[in-house]
PDB file of C-alpha atoms in Angstrom:
ATOM      1  CA  UNK A 189      -7.139   0.672  26.079  1.00  0.00           C
ATOM      2  CA  UNK A 190      -9.586   2.723  24.579  1.00  0.00           C
ATOM      3  CA  UNK A 191      -8.897   5.919  23.178  1.00  0.00           C
ATOM      4  CA  UNK A 192      -5.222   5.797  24.238  1.00  0.00           C
ATOM      5  CA  UNK A 193      -4.637   2.251  21.996  1.00  0.00           C
ATOM      6  CA  UNK A 194      -5.961   4.702  18.895  1.00  0.00           C
ATOM      7  CA  UNK A 195      -3.259   7.337  19.754  1.00  0.00           C
ATOM      8  CA  UNK A 196      -0.460   5.208  20.010  1.00  0.00           C
ATOM      9  CA  UNK A 197      -1.235   3.351  16.649  1.00  0.00           C
ATOM     10  CA  UNK A 198      -2.048   6.629  15.067  1.00  0.00           C
ATOM     11  CA  UNK A 199       1.702   8.068  16.150  1.00  0.00           C
ATOM     12  CA  UNK A 200       3.256   4.790  15.021  1.00  0.00           C
ATOM     13  CA  UNK A 201       1.450   4.500  11.895  1.00  0.00           C
ATOM     14  CA  UNK A 202       2.062   8.256  10.771  1.00  0.00           C
ATOM     15  CA  UNK A 203       5.945   7.761  11.576  1.00  0.00           C
ATOM     16  CA  UNK A 204       5.896   4.627   9.554  1.00  0.00           C
ATOM     17  CA  UNK A 205       3.830   5.543   6.590  1.00  0.00           C
ATOM     18  CA  UNK A 206       5.840   9.085   6.301  1.00  0.00           C
ATOM     19  CA  UNK A 207       9.241   7.422   6.667  1.00  0.00           C
ATOM     20  CA  UNK A 208       8.740   4.939   3.921  1.00  0.00           C
ATOM     21  CA  UNK A 209       6.888   6.520   1.913  1.00  0.00           C
ATOM     22  CA  UNK A 210       9.512   6.682  -1.394  1.00  0.00           C
ATOM     23  CA  UNK A 211       9.370   2.753  -1.470  1.00  0.00           C
ATOM     24  CA  UNK A 212       5.268   2.895  -1.684  1.00  0.00           C
ATOM     25  CA  UNK A 213       5.740   5.413  -4.470  1.00  0.00           C
ATOM     26  CA  UNK A 214       8.006   3.241  -6.425  1.00  0.00           C
ATOM     27  CA  UNK A 215       5.701   0.295  -6.003  1.00  0.00           C
ATOM     28  CA  UNK A 216       2.666   2.269  -7.531  1.00  0.00           C
ATOM     29  CA  UNK A 217       4.695   3.173 -10.615  1.00  0.00           C
ATOM     30  CA  UNK A 218       5.964  -0.904 -10.954  1.00  0.00           C
ATOM     31  CA  UNK A 219       2.386  -1.579 -10.490  1.00  0.00           C
ATOM     32  CA  UNK A 220       1.077   0.524 -13.013  1.00  0.00           C
ATOM     33  CA  UNK A 221       3.671  -0.506 -15.735  1.00  0.00           C
ATOM     34  CA  UNK A 222       1.871  -2.359 -18.637  1.00  0.00           C
ATOM     35  CA  UNK A 223      -1.256  -0.580 -18.903  1.00  0.00           C
ATOM     36  CA  UNK A 224      -2.471  -0.624 -22.332  1.00  0.00           C
ATOM     37  CA  UNK A 225      -4.894   2.006 -21.992  1.00  0.00           C
ATOM     38  CA  UNK A 226      -2.515   4.978 -21.037  1.00  0.00           C
ATOM     39  CA  UNK A 227      -1.954   6.818 -24.414  1.00  0.00           C
ATOM     40  CA  UNK A 228       1.223   8.709 -25.115  1.00  0.00           C
ATOM     41  CA  UNK A 229       2.841   7.727 -22.186  1.00  0.00           C
ATOM     42  CA  UNK A 230       5.350  10.022 -20.790  1.00  0.00           C
ATOM     43  CA  UNK A 231       8.744   8.736 -22.045  1.00  0.00           C
ATOM     44  CA  UNK A 232      10.435   6.240 -19.780  1.00  0.00           C
ATOM     45  CA  UNK A 233      14.274   5.674 -20.500  1.00  0.00           C
ATOM     46  CA  UNK A 234      14.437   2.563 -18.098  1.00  0.00           C
ATOM     47  CA  UNK A 235      17.235  -0.135 -18.365  1.00  0.00           C
ATOM     48  CA  UNK A 236      14.885  -3.159 -18.683  1.00  0.00           C
ATOM     49  CA  UNK A 237      16.009  -6.394 -17.477  1.00  0.00           C
ATOM     50  CA  UNK A 238      16.033  -7.956 -20.941  1.00  0.00           C
ATOM     51  CA  UNK A 239      17.102  -5.675 -23.690  1.00  0.00           C
ATOM     52  CA  UNK A 240      16.105  -6.242 -27.243  1.00  0.00           C
ATOM     53  CA  UNK A 241      17.111  -5.117 -30.550  1.00  0.00           C
ATOM     54  CA  UNK A 242      14.635  -3.036 -32.647  1.00  0.00           C
ATOM     55  CA  UNK A 243      13.294  -5.172 -35.470  1.00  0.00           C
ATOM     56  CA  UNK A 244      10.099  -5.756 -37.205  1.00  0.00           C
ATOM     57  CA  UNK A 245       8.318  -9.285 -37.149  1.00  0.00           C
ATOM     58  CA  UNK A 246       4.990  -9.183 -39.021  1.00  0.00           C
ATOM     59  CA  UNK A 247       3.480  -5.620 -38.086  1.00  0.00           C
ATOM     60  CA  UNK A 248       4.917  -5.910 -34.644  1.00  0.00           C
ATOM     61  CA  UNK A 249       7.966  -3.784 -34.015  1.00  0.00           C
ATOM     62  CA  UNK A 250      10.150  -5.444 -31.343  1.00  0.00           C
ATOM     63  CA  UNK A 251      11.174  -1.997 -30.068  1.00  0.00           C
ATOM     64  CA  UNK A 252       7.751  -1.292 -29.213  1.00  0.00           C
ATOM     65  CA  UNK A 253       7.466  -4.598 -26.697  1.00  0.00           C
ATOM     66  CA  UNK A 254      10.889  -3.290 -24.816  1.00  0.00           C
ATOM     67  CA  UNK A 255       8.409  -0.804 -23.040  1.00  0.00           C
ATOM     68  CA  UNK A 256       6.453  -3.662 -21.501  1.00  0.00           C
ATOM     69  CA  UNK A 257       9.852  -5.472 -20.401  1.00  0.00           C
ATOM     70  CA  UNK A 258      10.097  -5.631 -16.183  1.00  0.00           C
ATOM     71  CA  UNK A 259      11.551  -2.803 -14.862  1.00  0.00           C
ATOM     72  CA  UNK A 260      13.417  -3.162 -11.871  1.00  0.00           C
ATOM     73  CA  UNK A 261      12.612  -0.618  -8.377  1.00  0.00           C
ATOM     74  CA  UNK A 262      16.509   0.663  -8.843  1.00  0.00           C
ATOM     75  CA  UNK A 263      16.007   2.019 -12.139  1.00  0.00           C
ATOM     76  CA  UNK A 264      12.175   3.271 -11.430  1.00  0.00           C
ATOM     77  CA  UNK A 265      13.925   5.426  -8.356  1.00  0.00           C
ATOM     78  CA  UNK A 266      16.536   6.653 -10.525  1.00  0.00           C
ATOM     79  CA  UNK A 267      14.670   7.231 -13.286  1.00  0.00           C
ATOM     80  CA  UNK A 268      12.356   9.583 -10.943  1.00  0.00           C
ATOM     81  CA  UNK A 269      15.151  10.948  -9.406  1.00  0.00           C
ATOM     82  CA  UNK A 270      16.495  12.196 -12.782  1.00  0.00           C
ATOM     83  CA  UNK A 271      13.281  13.240 -14.356  1.00  0.00           C
ATOM     84  CA  UNK A 272      11.548  14.527 -11.668  1.00  0.00           C
ATOM     85  CA  UNK A 273      13.686  15.566  -8.689  1.00  0.00           C
ATOM     86  CA  UNK A 274      14.496  13.754  -5.661  1.00  0.00           C
ATOM     87  CA  UNK A 275      11.388  15.764  -3.859  1.00  0.00           C
ATOM     88  CA  UNK A 276       9.328  13.602  -6.105  1.00  0.00           C
ATOM     89  CA  UNK A 277      10.017  10.752  -3.967  1.00  0.00           C
ATOM     90  CA  UNK A 278       7.925  12.409  -1.741  1.00  0.00           C
ATOM     91  CA  UNK A 279       4.995  13.155  -3.931  1.00  0.00           C
ATOM     92  CA  UNK A 280       1.397  12.654  -2.067  1.00  0.00           C
ATOM     93  CA  UNK A 281       3.264  12.261   1.404  1.00  0.00           C
ATOM     94  CA  UNK A 282       0.535  14.597   2.579  1.00  0.00           C
ATOM     95  CA  UNK A 283      -1.580  11.843   1.259  1.00  0.00           C
ATOM     96  CA  UNK A 284       0.001   9.202   2.982  1.00  0.00           C
ATOM     97  CA  UNK A 285      -0.113  10.979   6.212  1.00  0.00           C
ATOM     98  CA  UNK A 286      -4.020  11.409   6.315  1.00  0.00           C
ATOM     99  CA  UNK A 287      -4.323   7.867   5.151  1.00  0.00           C
ATOM    100  CA  UNK A 288      -2.483   6.956   8.533  1.00  0.00           C
ATOM    101  CA  UNK A 289      -4.243   9.016  10.452  1.00  0.00           C
ATOM    102  CA  UNK A 290      -7.372   7.898   9.391  1.00  0.00           C
ATOM    103  CA  UNK A 291      -6.807   4.142   8.269  1.00  0.00           C
ATOM    104  CA  UNK A 292      -4.292   2.761  10.358  1.00  0.00           C
ATOM    105  CA  UNK A 293      -5.531   5.220  13.535  1.00  0.00           C
ATOM    106  CA  UNK A 294      -8.559   3.436  13.186  1.00  0.00           C
ATOM    107  CA  UNK A 295      -7.303  -0.382  12.347  1.00  0.00           C
ATOM    108  CA  UNK A 296      -4.786  -0.120  15.033  1.00  0.00           C
ATOM    109  CA  UNK A 297      -6.801   1.097  17.847  1.00  0.00           C
ATOM    110  CA  UNK A 298      -9.858  -1.153  16.887  1.00  0.00           C
ATOM    111  CA  UNK A 299      -7.541  -3.927  16.997  1.00  0.00           C
ATOM    112  CA  UNK A 300      -6.405  -3.802  20.696  1.00  0.00           C
ATOM    113  CA  UNK A 301      -9.941  -3.035  21.419  1.00  0.00           C
ATOM    114  CA  UNK A 302     -11.295  -6.467  19.787  1.00  0.00           C
ATOM    115  CA  UNK A 303      -8.152  -8.454  21.285  1.00  0.00           C
ATOM    116  CA  UNK A 304      -8.164  -7.481  24.858  1.00  0.00           C
ATOM    117  CA  UNK A 305     -12.036  -8.166  24.758  1.00  0.00           C
ATOM    118  CA  UNK A 306     -11.339 -11.535  23.250  1.00  0.00           C
ATOM    119  CA  UNK A 307      -8.513 -12.554  25.430  1.00  0.00           C
ATOM    120  CA  UNK A 308      -9.340 -14.910  27.899  1.00  0.00           C
ATOM    121  CA  UNK A 309      -9.618 -13.322  31.381  1.00  0.00           C
ATOM    122  CA  UNK A 310      -8.059 -16.061  33.401  1.00  0.00           C
ATOM    123  CA  UNK A 311      -5.354 -17.606  31.052  1.00  0.00           C
ATOM    124  CA  UNK A 312      -4.296 -14.500  28.825  1.00  0.00           C
ATOM    125  CA  UNK A 313      -4.493 -16.707  25.580  1.00  0.00           C
ATOM    126  CA  UNK A 314      -6.177 -15.152  22.587  1.00  0.00           C
ATOM    127  CA  UNK A 315      -6.594 -18.095  19.860  1.00  0.00           C
ATOM    128  CA  UNK A 316      -4.755 -17.139  16.317  1.00  0.00           C
ATOM    129  CA  UNK A 317      -8.670 -17.452  14.814  1.00  0.00           C
ATOM    130  CA  UNK A 318      -9.560 -14.867  16.937  1.00  0.00           C
ATOM    131  CA  UNK A 319      -6.424 -12.387  16.121  1.00  0.00           C
ATOM    132  CA  UNK A 320      -7.061 -12.865  12.367  1.00  0.00           C
ATOM    133  CA  UNK A 321     -11.161 -12.209  13.193  1.00  0.00           C
ATOM    134  CA  UNK A 322      -9.900  -8.740  14.750  1.00  0.00           C
ATOM    135  CA  UNK A 323      -7.403  -8.313  12.138  1.00  0.00           C
ATOM    136  CA  UNK A 324     -10.465  -8.593   9.662  1.00  0.00           C
ATOM    137  CA  UNK A 325     -12.939  -6.288  11.151  1.00  0.00           C
ATOM    138  CA  UNK A 326     -10.397  -3.618  12.113  1.00  0.00           C
ATOM    139  CA  UNK A 327      -8.874  -3.334   8.602  1.00  0.00           C
ATOM    140  CA  UNK A 328     -12.105  -3.326   6.989  1.00  0.00           C
ATOM    141  CA  UNK A 329     -13.223  -0.313   8.965  1.00  0.00           C
ATOM    142  CA  UNK A 330     -10.186   1.278   8.736  1.00  0.00           C
ATOM    143  CA  UNK A 331      -9.943   1.016   4.718  1.00  0.00           C
ATOM    144  CA  UNK A 332     -13.601   2.318   4.564  1.00  0.00           C
ATOM    145  CA  UNK A 333     -12.925   5.426   6.631  1.00  0.00           C
ATOM    146  CA  UNK A 334      -9.520   6.176   4.991  1.00  0.00           C
ATOM    147  CA  UNK A 335     -10.234   5.403   1.087  1.00  0.00           C
ATOM    148  CA  UNK A 336     -10.373   9.151   0.025  1.00  0.00           C
ATOM    149  CA  UNK A 337      -6.983   9.740   1.259  1.00  0.00           C
ATOM    150  CA  UNK A 338      -5.621   6.328  -0.080  1.00  0.00           C
ATOM    151  CA  UNK A 339      -7.292   7.391  -3.693  1.00  0.00           C
ATOM    152  CA  UNK A 340      -5.540  11.064  -3.268  1.00  0.00           C
ATOM    153  CA  UNK A 341      -2.255   8.892  -2.367  1.00  0.00           C
ATOM    154  CA  UNK A 342      -2.229   6.965  -5.344  1.00  0.00           C
ATOM    155  CA  UNK A 343      -3.009   9.413  -7.846  1.00  0.00           C
ATOM    156  CA  UNK A 344      -0.285  11.628  -6.498  1.00  0.00           C
ATOM    157  CA  UNK A 345       2.213   9.311  -6.685  1.00  0.00           C
ATOM    158  CA  UNK A 346       1.180   8.166 -10.018  1.00  0.00           C
ATOM    159  CA  UNK A 347       1.011  11.712 -11.642  1.00  0.00           C
ATOM    160  CA  UNK A 348       4.585  11.873 -12.832  1.00  0.00           C
ATOM    161  CA  UNK A 349       4.408   8.821 -14.994  1.00  0.00           C
ATOM    162  CA  UNK A 350       1.867  10.541 -17.137  1.00  0.00           C
ATOM    163  CA  UNK A 351       2.424  13.179 -19.996  1.00  0.00           C
ATOM    164  CA  UNK A 352       2.825  16.514 -18.940  1.00  0.00           C
ATOM    165  CA  UNK A 353      -0.319  17.850 -20.283  1.00  0.00           C
ATOM    166  CA  UNK A 354      -2.483  14.624 -18.860  1.00  0.00           C
ATOM    167  CA  UNK A 355      -1.285  15.469 -15.134  1.00  0.00           C
ATOM    168  CA  UNK A 356      -3.426  16.009 -12.457  1.00  0.00           C
ATOM    169  CA  UNK A 357      -0.569  18.244 -10.880  1.00  0.00           C
ATOM    170  CA  UNK A 358      -2.628  18.226  -7.050  1.00  0.00           C
ATOM    171  CA  UNK A 359      -1.151  20.562  -5.077  1.00  0.00           C
ATOM    172  CA  UNK A 360      -1.725  18.850  -1.751  1.00  0.00           C
ATOM    173  CA  UNK A 361      -4.244  16.103  -0.436  1.00  0.00           C
ATOM    174  CA  UNK A 362      -6.819  18.736   0.106  1.00  0.00           C
ATOM    175  CA  UNK A 363      -6.485  20.018  -3.191  1.00  0.00           C
ATOM    176  CA  UNK A 364      -6.761  16.351  -4.349  1.00  0.00           C
ATOM    177  CA  UNK A 365      -9.737  15.708  -2.638  1.00  0.00           C
ATOM    178  CA  UNK A 366     -11.433  19.101  -3.452  1.00  0.00           C
ATOM    179  CA  UNK A 367     -10.864  18.479  -7.493  1.00  0.00           C
ATOM    180  CA  UNK A 368     -11.868  15.019  -7.206  1.00  0.00           C
ATOM    181  CA  UNK A 369     -15.203  15.906  -5.661  1.00  0.00           C
ATOM    182  CA  UNK A 370     -15.506  18.993  -8.006  1.00  0.00           C
ATOM    183  CA  UNK A 371     -14.798  17.285 -11.443  1.00  0.00           C
ATOM    184  CA  UNK A 372     -15.839  13.214 -10.647  1.00  0.00           C
ATOM    185  CA  UNK A 373     -18.396  13.554  -7.861  1.00  0.00           C
ATOM    186  CA  UNK A 374     -18.319  12.645  -4.226  1.00  0.00           C
ATOM    187  CA  UNK A 375     -18.198   8.948  -5.160  1.00  0.00           C
ATOM    188  CA  UNK A 376     -14.967   9.348  -6.844  1.00  0.00           C
ATOM    189  CA  UNK A 377     -13.545   9.547  -3.077  1.00  0.00           C
ATOM    190  CA  UNK A 378     -14.850   5.838  -2.626  1.00  0.00           C
ATOM    191  CA  UNK A 379     -13.504   4.672  -6.177  1.00  0.00           C
ATOM    192  CA  UNK A 380     -11.698   1.209  -5.762  1.00  0.00           C
ATOM    193  CA  UNK A 381     -13.504   1.207  -2.171  1.00  0.00           C
ATOM    194  CA  UNK A 382     -14.433  -2.565  -2.216  1.00  0.00           C
ATOM    195  CA  UNK A 383     -10.705  -3.282  -3.167  1.00  0.00           C
ATOM    196  CA  UNK A 384      -9.197  -1.342  -0.715  1.00  0.00           C
ATOM    197  CA  UNK A 385     -11.632  -2.985   2.259  1.00  0.00           C
ATOM    198  CA  UNK A 386     -10.350  -6.287   1.260  1.00  0.00           C
ATOM    199  CA  UNK A 387      -6.957  -5.634   0.713  1.00  0.00           C
ATOM    200  CA  UNK A 388      -7.002  -3.828   4.104  1.00  0.00           C
ATOM    201  CA  UNK A 389      -8.751  -6.631   5.754  1.00  0.00           C
ATOM    202  CA  UNK A 390      -6.095  -9.261   4.460  1.00  0.00           C
ATOM    203  CA  UNK A 391      -3.206  -6.569   5.232  1.00  0.00           C
ATOM    204  CA  UNK A 392      -4.502  -5.946   8.696  1.00  0.00           C
ATOM    205  CA  UNK A 393      -5.338  -9.864   9.851  1.00  0.00           C
ATOM    206  CA  UNK A 394      -1.837 -11.019   8.471  1.00  0.00           C
ATOM    207  CA  UNK A 395       0.219  -8.083   9.597  1.00  0.00           C
ATOM    208  CA  UNK A 396      -1.050  -7.865  12.864  1.00  0.00           C
ATOM    209  CA  UNK A 397      -2.025 -11.117  13.793  1.00  0.00           C
ATOM    210  CA  UNK A 398       1.040 -12.622  12.297  1.00  0.00           C
ATOM    211  CA  UNK A 399       3.191 -10.087  14.356  1.00  0.00           C
ATOM    212  CA  UNK A 400       1.123 -11.130  17.962  1.00  0.00           C
ATOM    213  CA  UNK A 401       1.499 -14.627  17.167  1.00  0.00           C
ATOM    214  CA  UNK A 402       5.233 -14.790  16.192  1.00  0.00           C
ATOM    215  CA  UNK A 403       6.410 -12.503  19.114  1.00  0.00           C
ATOM    216  CA  UNK A 404       4.381 -14.769  21.461  1.00  0.00           C
ATOM    217  CA  UNK A 405       6.197 -17.888  20.274  1.00  0.00           C
ATOM    218  CA  UNK A 406       9.818 -15.971  20.267  1.00  0.00           C
ATOM    219  CA  UNK A 407       9.501 -14.994  24.066  1.00  0.00           C
ATOM    220  CA  UNK A 408       7.649 -18.382  24.997  1.00  0.00           C
ATOM    221  CA  UNK A 409      10.387 -20.249  23.526  1.00  0.00           C
ATOM    222  CA  UNK A 410      12.784 -18.186  25.312  1.00  0.00           C
ATOM    223  CA  UNK A 411      14.569 -17.289  21.840  1.00  0.00           C
ATOM    224  CA  UNK A 412      14.603 -13.524  22.489  1.00  0.00           C
ATOM    225  CA  UNK A 413      13.870 -11.413  25.619  1.00  0.00           C
ATOM    226  CA  UNK A 414      11.454  -8.956  25.084  1.00  0.00           C
ATOM    227  CA  UNK A 415      12.510  -5.774  23.308  1.00  0.00           C
ATOM    228  CA  UNK A 416      13.639  -4.245  20.088  1.00  0.00           C
ATOM    229  CA  UNK A 417      15.193  -7.376  18.549  1.00  0.00           C
ATOM    230  CA  UNK A 418      11.984  -9.534  19.275  1.00  0.00           C
ATOM    231  CA  UNK A 419       9.778  -6.593  18.237  1.00  0.00           C
ATOM    232  CA  UNK A 420      11.851  -6.145  15.262  1.00  0.00           C
ATOM    233  CA  UNK A 421      11.983  -9.780  14.310  1.00  0.00           C
ATOM    234  CA  UNK A 422       8.008 -10.206  14.564  1.00  0.00           C
ATOM    235  CA  UNK A 423       7.075  -7.176  12.870  1.00  0.00           C
ATOM    236  CA  UNK A 424       9.867  -7.906   9.360  1.00  0.00           C
ATOM    237  CA  UNK A 425       7.834 -11.605   9.477  1.00  0.00           C
ATOM    238  CA  UNK A 426       4.656 -10.165   9.759  1.00  0.00           C
ATOM    239  CA  UNK A 427       5.906  -7.506   6.916  1.00  0.00           C
ATOM    240  CA  UNK A 428       6.556 -10.481   4.727  1.00  0.00           C
ATOM    241  CA  UNK A 429       3.593 -12.287   4.885  1.00  0.00           C
ATOM    242  CA  UNK A 430       1.330  -9.044   4.757  1.00  0.00           C
ATOM    243  CA  UNK A 431       3.197  -8.536   1.096  1.00  0.00           C
ATOM    244  CA  UNK A 432       2.477 -11.957   0.283  1.00  0.00           C
ATOM    245  CA  UNK A 433      -0.956 -12.160   0.499  1.00  0.00           C
ATOM    246  CA  UNK A 434      -1.899  -8.574  -0.288  1.00  0.00           C
ATOM    247  CA  UNK A 435       0.171  -7.923  -3.534  1.00  0.00           C
ATOM    248  CA  UNK A 436      -2.300  -9.225  -6.047  1.00  0.00           C
ATOM    249  CA  UNK A 437      -5.500  -6.795  -4.697  1.00  0.00           C
ATOM    250  CA  UNK A 438      -3.044  -4.065  -4.436  1.00  0.00           C
ATOM    251  CA  UNK A 439      -1.928  -4.061  -7.806  1.00  0.00           C
ATOM    252  CA  UNK A 440      -5.748  -4.054  -9.178  1.00  0.00           C
ATOM    253  CA  UNK A 441      -6.787  -1.460  -6.411  1.00  0.00           C
ATOM    254  CA  UNK A 442      -4.026   0.926  -7.716  1.00  0.00           C
ATOM    255  CA  UNK A 443      -4.845   0.479 -11.043  1.00  0.00           C
ATOM    256  CA  UNK A 444      -8.794   0.950 -10.703  1.00  0.00           C
ATOM    257  CA  UNK A 445      -8.224   4.069  -8.395  1.00  0.00           C
ATOM    258  CA  UNK A 446      -5.672   5.689 -10.859  1.00  0.00           C
ATOM    259  CA  UNK A 447      -7.850   4.896 -13.961  1.00  0.00           C
ATOM    260  CA  UNK A 448      -8.873   8.533 -15.493  1.00  0.00           C
ATOM    261  CA  UNK A 449     -12.276   8.860 -16.727  1.00  0.00           C
ATOM    262  CA  UNK A 450     -13.268  11.215 -19.155  1.00  0.00           C
ATOM    263  CA  UNK A 451     -16.847  12.681 -19.386  1.00  0.00           C
ATOM    264  CA  UNK A 452     -18.658  10.469 -22.237  1.00  0.00           C
ATOM    265  CA  UNK A 453     -15.816   7.923 -22.482  1.00  0.00           C
ATOM    266  CA  UNK A 454     -15.581   4.405 -21.380  1.00  0.00           C
ATOM    267  CA  UNK A 455     -13.515   3.574 -18.238  1.00  0.00           C
ATOM    268  CA  UNK A 456     -10.692   1.333 -18.513  1.00  0.00           C
ATOM    269  CA  UNK A 457     -11.840  -1.128 -16.199  1.00  0.00           C
ATOM    270  CA  UNK A 458     -15.330  -1.827 -15.439  1.00  0.00           C
ATOM    271  CA  UNK A 459     -14.782  -3.231 -12.049  1.00  0.00           C
ATOM    272  CA  UNK A 460     -12.322  -4.999 -10.270  1.00  0.00           C
ATOM    273  CA  UNK A 461     -12.957  -8.343 -11.988  1.00  0.00           C
ATOM    274  CA  UNK A 462     -12.458  -6.828 -14.790  1.00  0.00           C
ATOM    275  CA  UNK A 463      -9.554  -5.277 -14.466  1.00  0.00           C
ATOM    276  CA  UNK A 464      -7.968  -8.543 -13.186  1.00  0.00           C
ATOM    277  CA  UNK A 465      -9.077 -10.345 -15.733  1.00  0.00           C
ATOM    278  CA  UNK A 466      -7.640  -7.706 -18.714  1.00  0.00           C
ATOM    279  CA  UNK A 467      -4.476  -7.302 -16.593  1.00  0.00           C
ATOM    280  CA  UNK A 468      -3.749 -11.056 -16.496  1.00  0.00           C
ATOM    281  CA  UNK A 469      -4.553 -11.257 -20.233  1.00  0.00           C
ATOM    282  CA  UNK A 470      -2.518  -8.916 -21.547  1.00  0.00           C
ATOM    283  CA  UNK A 471       0.259  -9.189 -18.735  1.00  0.00           C
ATOM    284  CA  UNK A 472       0.094 -12.943 -17.767  1.00  0.00           C
ATOM    285  CA  UNK A 473      -0.555 -14.053 -14.204  1.00  0.00           C
ATOM    286  CA  UNK A 474       2.509 -12.725 -12.476  1.00  0.00           C
ATOM    287  CA  UNK A 475       1.454  -8.949 -13.329  1.00  0.00           C
ATOM    288  CA  UNK A 476      -0.524  -9.329 -10.197  1.00  0.00           C
ATOM    289  CA  UNK A 477       3.003  -9.414  -8.485  1.00  0.00           C
ATOM    290  CA  UNK A 478       4.175  -6.436 -10.104  1.00  0.00           C
ATOM    291  CA  UNK A 479       5.817  -4.558  -7.606  1.00  0.00           C
ATOM    292  CA  UNK A 480       6.558  -7.192  -5.171  1.00  0.00           C
ATOM    293  CA  UNK A 481       9.934  -6.227  -4.482  1.00  0.00           C
ATOM    294  CA  UNK A 482       9.370  -2.916  -3.735  1.00  0.00           C
ATOM    295  CA  UNK A 483       6.368  -3.820  -1.664  1.00  0.00           C
ATOM    296  CA  UNK A 484       8.153  -6.216   0.351  1.00  0.00           C
ATOM    297  CA  UNK A 485      11.078  -3.601   0.754  1.00  0.00           C
ATOM    298  CA  UNK A 486       8.461  -1.392   1.737  1.00  0.00           C
ATOM    299  CA  UNK A 487       6.349  -3.760   4.036  1.00  0.00           C
ATOM    300  CA  UNK A 488       9.188  -5.152   5.691  1.00  0.00           C
ATOM    301  CA  UNK A 489      10.823  -1.649   6.913  1.00  0.00           C
ATOM    302  CA  UNK A 490       7.162  -0.195   7.273  1.00  0.00           C
ATOM    303  CA  UNK A 491       5.944  -3.046   9.927  1.00  0.00           C
ATOM    304  CA  UNK A 492       9.361  -2.813  11.625  1.00  0.00           C
ATOM    305  CA  UNK A 493       9.165   1.065  12.538  1.00  0.00           C
ATOM    306  CA  UNK A 494       5.486   0.832  13.001  1.00  0.00           C
ATOM    307  CA  UNK A 495       5.762  -1.837  15.945  1.00  0.00           C
ATOM    308  CA  UNK A 496       9.303  -0.693  16.882  1.00  0.00           C
ATOM    309  CA  UNK A 497       7.820   2.693  17.555  1.00  0.00           C
ATOM    310  CA  UNK A 498       4.458   1.379  18.760  1.00  0.00           C
ATOM    311  CA  UNK A 499       5.916  -0.567  21.423  1.00  0.00           C
ATOM    312  CA  UNK A 500       8.139   2.914  22.445  1.00  0.00           C
ATOM    313  CA  UNK A 501       5.121   4.828  22.002  1.00  0.00           C
ATOM    314  CA  UNK A 502       3.254   2.283  25.020  1.00  0.00           C
ATOM    315  CA  UNK A 503       6.028   2.744  27.484  1.00  0.00           C
ATOM    316  CA  UNK A 504       6.117   6.538  27.050  1.00  0.00           C
ATOM    317  CA  UNK A 505       2.061   6.784  27.434  1.00  0.00           C
ATOM    318  CA  UNK A 506       1.953   3.685  29.814  1.00  0.00           C
ATOM    319  CA  UNK A 507       1.087   6.023  32.949  1.00  0.00           C
ATOM    320  CA  UNK A 508      -1.639   8.136  30.807  1.00  0.00           C
TER     321      UNK A 508
END
């Protein structure tokens, strides 16, 4: 497979990432809801799932609680279009393309190399445990390489929710990386990298291993013939498993990467564990599954587009 596996995986990942970017942006905005350290948040006139009349109980105004009421992905998407324009749904898409080029190209190519190396030469079988191990290794290395683009992507996607005077206003992923390096140091490019690596290991192991395992079962049992139908079925199942497994760490990663640390001020979170504890204490344990609907709404189509495109690219490049 060699270099060709990286090329095939990279092409499929870029197409999948760019086409599902708006869903990823909505997911990020949902995951950042309820952060208590955000001063003077940009006015959000969402229609909450549960509305409350304004009233005062002790020193607490119930109208203040409304802003923390869970808001659905459709409401957020509509609000983004109304307040920022349709183009805002593609904020940070340049960072997504760079992230897929670095992260996904590496993980897809390396997973193929490890899978081929560990597959039994005579039977052609590869145990599920080996597939998971290959995914963990490939995902971890890919995330380490792609972390700077991941940080830039999260910040560009989240910028529109900040008050105008607090927005970073990055013009592109190159501008974002340049400003971060200049203002916060090179280390800021790997902020949240431990979380990124852990999430990527979980996503890659669950996504790629599940896809291969389920597709093998579909073909072995004769449920479907090898083609777009079997590719789509296996990939959607893989996307669901990956979304369930990775959402909690994804919420924490998003918040740590997005936090703004001014010179001389204490950071909102001292690390991943601190972020997790503060999030659960302030918003409850289910806060770790904020953005799950857009996550699965994005992870499903992303994984389907990824693997269906990958299989087609492999057919095109099979003679090269």
